[in-house]
Amino acid sequence: MQKGNIRVQTENIFPIIKKFLYSEHDIFIRELVSNAVDATQKLKTLSSIGEAKGELGELRIDVSIDKEKNTLTISDRGIGMTEGEVDKYLNQVAFSGAEEFLEKYKGQNEANIIGHFGLGFYSSFMVSDQVEVFTKSYKEEAKAVRWECDGSPEFILEETEKAERGTSIVLYLNEESKEFADAHRVKTVLDKFCKFLPVPVF
């Protein structure tokens, strides 16, 4: 198990993300679903060139709600990530461009630029007290890993059990965002942002 701090200059970049980058709170669903689509499309590509072995099975994205736990989960059966990739993409890459980005675009309300910085995943902290990621790479012999962060720069990264390839992101919704534990509300957002995708969303 690895514990550490996300490598970032600003003491805490999450409040900046919450305040500055997203005027529309429901945008996080679009960001996370589009990440799931990318992971699925990459798997299809790798399979077509013989890099990903074995049956792909049903490729779909599932958005599920647990009202009692107040969680929203977005799961895919795409390429998944190894422990090294989680460390790279979640703990390093997303932040390397974040600060320059904030300097450059201060005062401009341009929600779309965020995707280019790999910051899309971090939009989940707009609505969550805590985020957990369970992921298992398509690579043979890859072990499943769990990453957890509560919106401070501290994270936990450890091996876990996960039967299927792919990634699940579990958002523990904060007080102001309980509306997203409502199926009708989430369906409305999916209809708004995620209607015409190359991967079915359930």
CSV table of C-alpha atoms in Angstrom, one decimal:
chain,number,residue,atom,x,y,z
A,1,MET,CA,0.0,0.0,0.0
A,2,GLN,CA,1.2,3.5,-0.9
A,3,LYS,CA,0.3,6.6,0.9
A,4,GLY,CA,1.5,10.0,-0.3
A,5,ASN,CA,0.7,13.5,-1.4
A,6,ILE,CA,-0.4,14.4,-4.9
A,7,ARG,CA,2.5,16.3,-6.4
A,8,VAL,CA,1.2,19.8,-6.7
A,9,GLN,CA,2.6,23.2,-5.8
A,10,THR,CA,-0.5,24.9,-4.7
A,11,GLU,CA,-1.3,23.7,-1.1
A,12,ASN,CA,-4.8,22.7,-2.2
A,13,ILE,CA,-5.9,23.0,-5.8
A,14,PHE,CA,-9.4,21.5,-5.2
A,15,PRO,CA,-11.1,24.6,-4.0
A,16,ILE,CA,-9.8,26.4,-7.0
A,17,ILE,CA,-11.3,23.7,-9.3
A,18,LYS,CA,-14.6,24.0,-7.5
A,19,LYS,CA,-14.8,27.8,-7.6
A,20,PHE,CA,-13.1,28.8,-10.8
A,21,LEU,CA,-13.4,26.1,-13.4
A,22,TYR,CA,-17.0,24.9,-13.2
A,23,SER,CA,-20.0,27.1,-13.2
A,24,GLU,CA,-22.3,24.2,-14.1
A,25,HIS,CA,-21.9,21.5,-11.4
A,26,ASP,CA,-23.4,18.7,-13.5
A,27,ILE,CA,-20.5,18.9,-15.9
A,28,PHE,CA,-18.6,16.3,-13.8
A,29,ILE,CA,-20.9,13.6,-15.2
A,30,ARG,CA,-20.0,14.5,-18.7
A,31,GLU,CA,-16.3,14.6,-17.9
A,32,LEU,CA,-16.3,11.1,-16.1
A,33,VAL,CA,-18.5,9.5,-18.8
A,34,SER,CA,-16.3,10.8,-21.6
A,35,ASN,CA,-13.2,9.4,-19.8
A,36,ALA,CA,-15.0,6.0,-19.6
A,37,VAL,CA,-15.8,6.2,-23.3
A,38,ASP,CA,-12.1,7.0,-24.1
A,39,ALA,CA,-11.0,4.0,-22.0
A,40,THR,CA,-13.5,1.7,-23.9
A,41,GLN,CA,-12.5,3.0,-27.4
A,42,LYS,CA,-8.8,2.5,-26.5
A,43,LEU,CA,-9.6,-1.1,-25.6
A,44,LYS,CA,-11.3,-1.7,-28.9
A,45,THR,CA,-8.3,-0.2,-30.8
A,46,LEU,CA,-5.8,-2.4,-28.8
A,47,SER,CA,-8.0,-5.5,-29.4
A,48,SER,CA,-8.2,-4.8,-33.2
A,49,ILE,CA,-4.4,-4.7,-33.4
A,50,GLY,CA,-3.9,-7.8,-31.3
A,51,GLU,CA,-2.5,-5.9,-28.2
A,52,ALA,CA,-5.4,-6.7,-25.9
A,53,LYS,CA,-6.0,-10.5,-25.8
A,54,GLY,CA,-9.1,-12.4,-25.0
A,55,GLU,CA,-12.8,-11.7,-25.2
A,56,LEU,CA,-13.9,-8.1,-24.8
A,57,GLY,CA,-17.3,-9.1,-23.6
A,58,GLU,CA,-20.1,-6.4,-23.5
A,59,LEU,CA,-18.6,-3.0,-23.6
A,60,ARG,CA,-20.8,-0.6,-21.7
A,61,ILE,CA,-20.7,2.2,-19.2
A,62,ASP,CA,-22.8,1.9,-16.0
A,63,VAL,CA,-23.9,4.8,-13.9
A,64,SER,CA,-25.3,3.7,-10.6
A,65,ILE,CA,-26.6,5.2,-7.4
A,66,ASP,CA,-26.7,4.1,-3.8
A,67,LYS,CA,-29.0,6.4,-1.9
A,68,GLU,CA,-28.2,5.0,1.5
A,69,LYS,CA,-24.4,5.5,1.1
A,70,ASN,CA,-25.1,8.7,-0.9
A,71,THR,CA,-22.8,7.5,-3.7
A,72,LEU,CA,-22.7,7.8,-7.5
A,73,THR,CA,-20.6,5.3,-9.4
A,74,ILE,CA,-19.4,5.4,-13.0
A,75,SER,CA,-18.0,2.1,-14.3
A,76,ASP,CA,-16.5,1.1,-17.6
A,77,ARG,CA,-15.0,-2.1,-19.0
A,78,GLY,CA,-12.3,-0.3,-20.8
A,79,ILE,CA,-8.5,-0.6,-20.6
A,80,GLY,CA,-8.2,0.0,-16.9
A,81,MET,CA,-5.0,1.2,-15.2
A,82,THR,CA,-2.1,-0.5,-13.6
A,83,GLU,CA,-0.8,0.9,-10.3
A,84,GLY,CA,2.0,2.8,-12.1
A,85,GLU,CA,-0.6,4.4,-14.4
A,86,VAL,CA,-2.8,5.4,-11.6
A,87,ASP,CA,0.2,7.0,-9.9
A,88,LYS,CA,1.1,8.8,-13.1
A,89,TYR,CA,-2.3,9.9,-14.3
A,90,LEU,CA,-4.0,10.7,-11.0
A,91,ASN,CA,-1.1,11.8,-8.9
A,92,GLN,CA,1.2,13.6,-11.3
A,93,VAL,CA,0.0,14.4,-14.8
A,94,ALA,CA,-3.3,16.1,-14.0
A,95,PHE,CA,-1.5,18.6,-11.8
A,96,SER,CA,1.5,19.3,-13.9
A,97,GLY,CA,-0.5,21.6,-16.2
A,98,ALA,CA,-3.0,22.7,-13.7
A,99,GLU,CA,-1.2,25.7,-12.3
A,100,GLU,CA,0.0,27.2,-15.6
A,101,PHE,CA,-3.6,26.6,-16.8
A,102,LEU,CA,-5.1,28.6,-13.9
A,103,GLU,CA,-2.7,31.4,-14.4
A,104,LYS,CA,-3.3,31.6,-18.1
A,105,TYR,CA,-7.1,31.4,-18.0
A,106,LYS,CA,-7.9,33.4,-14.8
A,107,GLY,CA,-10.9,35.5,-15.5
A,108,GLN,CA,-12.0,33.5,-18.5
A,109,ASN,CA,-14.9,31.2,-18.0
A,110,GLU,CA,-14.0,28.5,-20.5
A,111,ALA,CA,-15.2,25.2,-19.1
A,112,ASN,CA,-14.1,23.2,-22.2
A,113,ILE,CA,-10.4,23.8,-21.9
A,114,ILE,CA,-10.3,21.7,-18.8
A,115,GLY,CA,-10.4,18.4,-20.6
A,116,HIS,CA,-7.1,19.1,-22.4
A,117,PHE,CA,-5.3,19.1,-19.1
A,118,GLY,CA,-6.5,15.8,-17.8
A,119,LEU,CA,-8.3,17.7,-15.1
A,120,GLY,CA,-11.6,16.3,-16.1
A,121,PHE,CA,-11.3,13.6,-13.5
A,122,TYR,CA,-10.8,16.1,-10.8
A,123,SER,CA,-14.2,17.7,-11.5
A,124,SER,CA,-15.5,14.8,-9.4
A,125,PHE,CA,-14.3,16.7,-6.3
A,126,MET,CA,-16.7,19.5,-7.0
A,127,VAL,CA,-19.5,17.3,-5.8
A,128,SER,CA,-17.7,14.8,-3.5
A,129,ASP,CA,-16.3,14.6,0.0
A,130,GLN,CA,-14.3,11.6,-1.1
A,131,VAL,CA,-13.5,9.8,-4.3
A,132,GLU,CA,-12.5,6.1,-4.7
A,133,VAL,CA,-11.2,4.6,-7.9
A,134,PHE,CA,-11.1,0.8,-8.4
A,135,THR,CA,-9.3,-0.2,-11.6
A,136,LYS,CA,-7.9,-3.3,-13.3
A,137,SER,CA,-5.8,-3.1,-16.4
A,138,TYR,CA,-6.4,-5.2,-19.5
A,139,LYS,CA,-2.7,-6.2,-19.4
A,140,GLU,CA,-2.2,-9.8,-18.5
A,141,GLU,CA,-1.2,-10.5,-14.9
A,142,ALA,CA,-2.1,-6.9,-13.9
A,143,LYS,CA,-3.3,-6.6,-10.3
A,144,ALA,CA,-6.3,-4.5,-9.4
A,145,VAL,CA,-5.7,-1.3,-7.5
A,146,ARG,CA,-7.7,1.1,-5.4
A,147,TRP,CA,-7.0,4.9,-5.1
A,148,GLU,CA,-8.7,7.1,-2.6
A,149,CYS,CA,-8.6,10.8,-1.9
A,150,ASP,CA,-10.7,13.2,0.1
A,151,GLY,CA,-10.0,16.4,-1.7
A,152,SER,CA,-6.8,17.2,0.2
A,153,PRO,CA,-3.5,16.5,-1.6
A,154,GLU,CA,-3.2,13.2,0.4
A,155,PHE,CA,-4.1,9.9,-1.3
A,156,ILE,CA,-4.0,6.2,-0.7
A,157,LEU,CA,-3.1,3.7,-3.4
A,158,GLU,CA,-3.2,0.0,-2.7
A,159,GLU,CA,-3.8,-3.4,-4.3
A,160,THR,CA,-7.4,-4.6,-4.2
A,161,GLU,CA,-9.7,-7.3,-5.5
A,162,LYS,CA,-11.6,-6.7,-8.8
A,163,ALA,CA,-12.9,-9.4,-11.0
A,164,GLU,CA,-13.3,-7.6,-14.2
A,165,ARG,CA,-11.1,-5.3,-16.3
A,166,GLY,CA,-12.0,-1.6,-16.3
A,167,THR,CA,-12.5,1.3,-13.9
A,168,SER,CA,-15.1,2.3,-11.4
A,169,ILE,CA,-15.1,5.7,-9.9
A,170,VAL,CA,-17.1,6.0,-6.7
A,171,LEU,CA,-18.2,9.5,-5.6
A,172,TYR,CA,-19.2,10.1,-2.0
A,173,LEU,CA,-21.4,13.0,-2.6
A,174,ASN,CA,-21.1,16.1,-0.4
A,175,GLU,CA,-24.1,17.8,1.3
A,176,GLU,CA,-24.7,20.4,-1.5
A,177,SER,CA,-24.6,17.6,-4.2
A,178,LYS,CA,-27.1,15.1,-2.8
A,179,GLU,CA,-29.3,15.8,-5.9
A,180,PHE,CA,-27.0,13.5,-7.8
A,181,ALA,CA,-28.1,10.6,-5.7
A,182,ASP,CA,-31.4,10.9,-7.5
A,183,ALA,CA,-31.9,8.7,-10.5
A,184,HIS,CA,-34.2,11.2,-12.3
A,185,ARG,CA,-31.7,14.0,-11.9
A,186,VAL,CA,-28.8,11.9,-13.2
A,187,LYS,CA,-30.8,10.6,-16.1
A,188,THR,CA,-31.6,14.3,-17.1
A,189,VAL,CA,-27.8,15.1,-17.1
A,190,LEU,CA,-27.0,12.0,-19.1
A,191,ASP,CA,-29.7,12.9,-21.6
A,192,LYS,CA,-28.2,16.4,-21.8
A,193,PHE,CA,-24.6,15.5,-22.3
A,194,CYS,CA,-24.3,11.8,-23.1
A,195,LYS,CA,-26.9,11.0,-25.7
A,196,PHE,CA,-24.9,10.3,-28.8
A,197,LEU,CA,-21.9,8.3,-27.6
A,198,PRO,CA,-20.2,5.3,-29.3
A,199,VAL,CA,-20.6,3.3,-26.1
A,200,PRO,CA,-24.0,2.5,-24.5
A,201,VAL,CA,-24.6,4.1,-21.1
A,202,PHE,CA,-26.9,2.3,-18.6
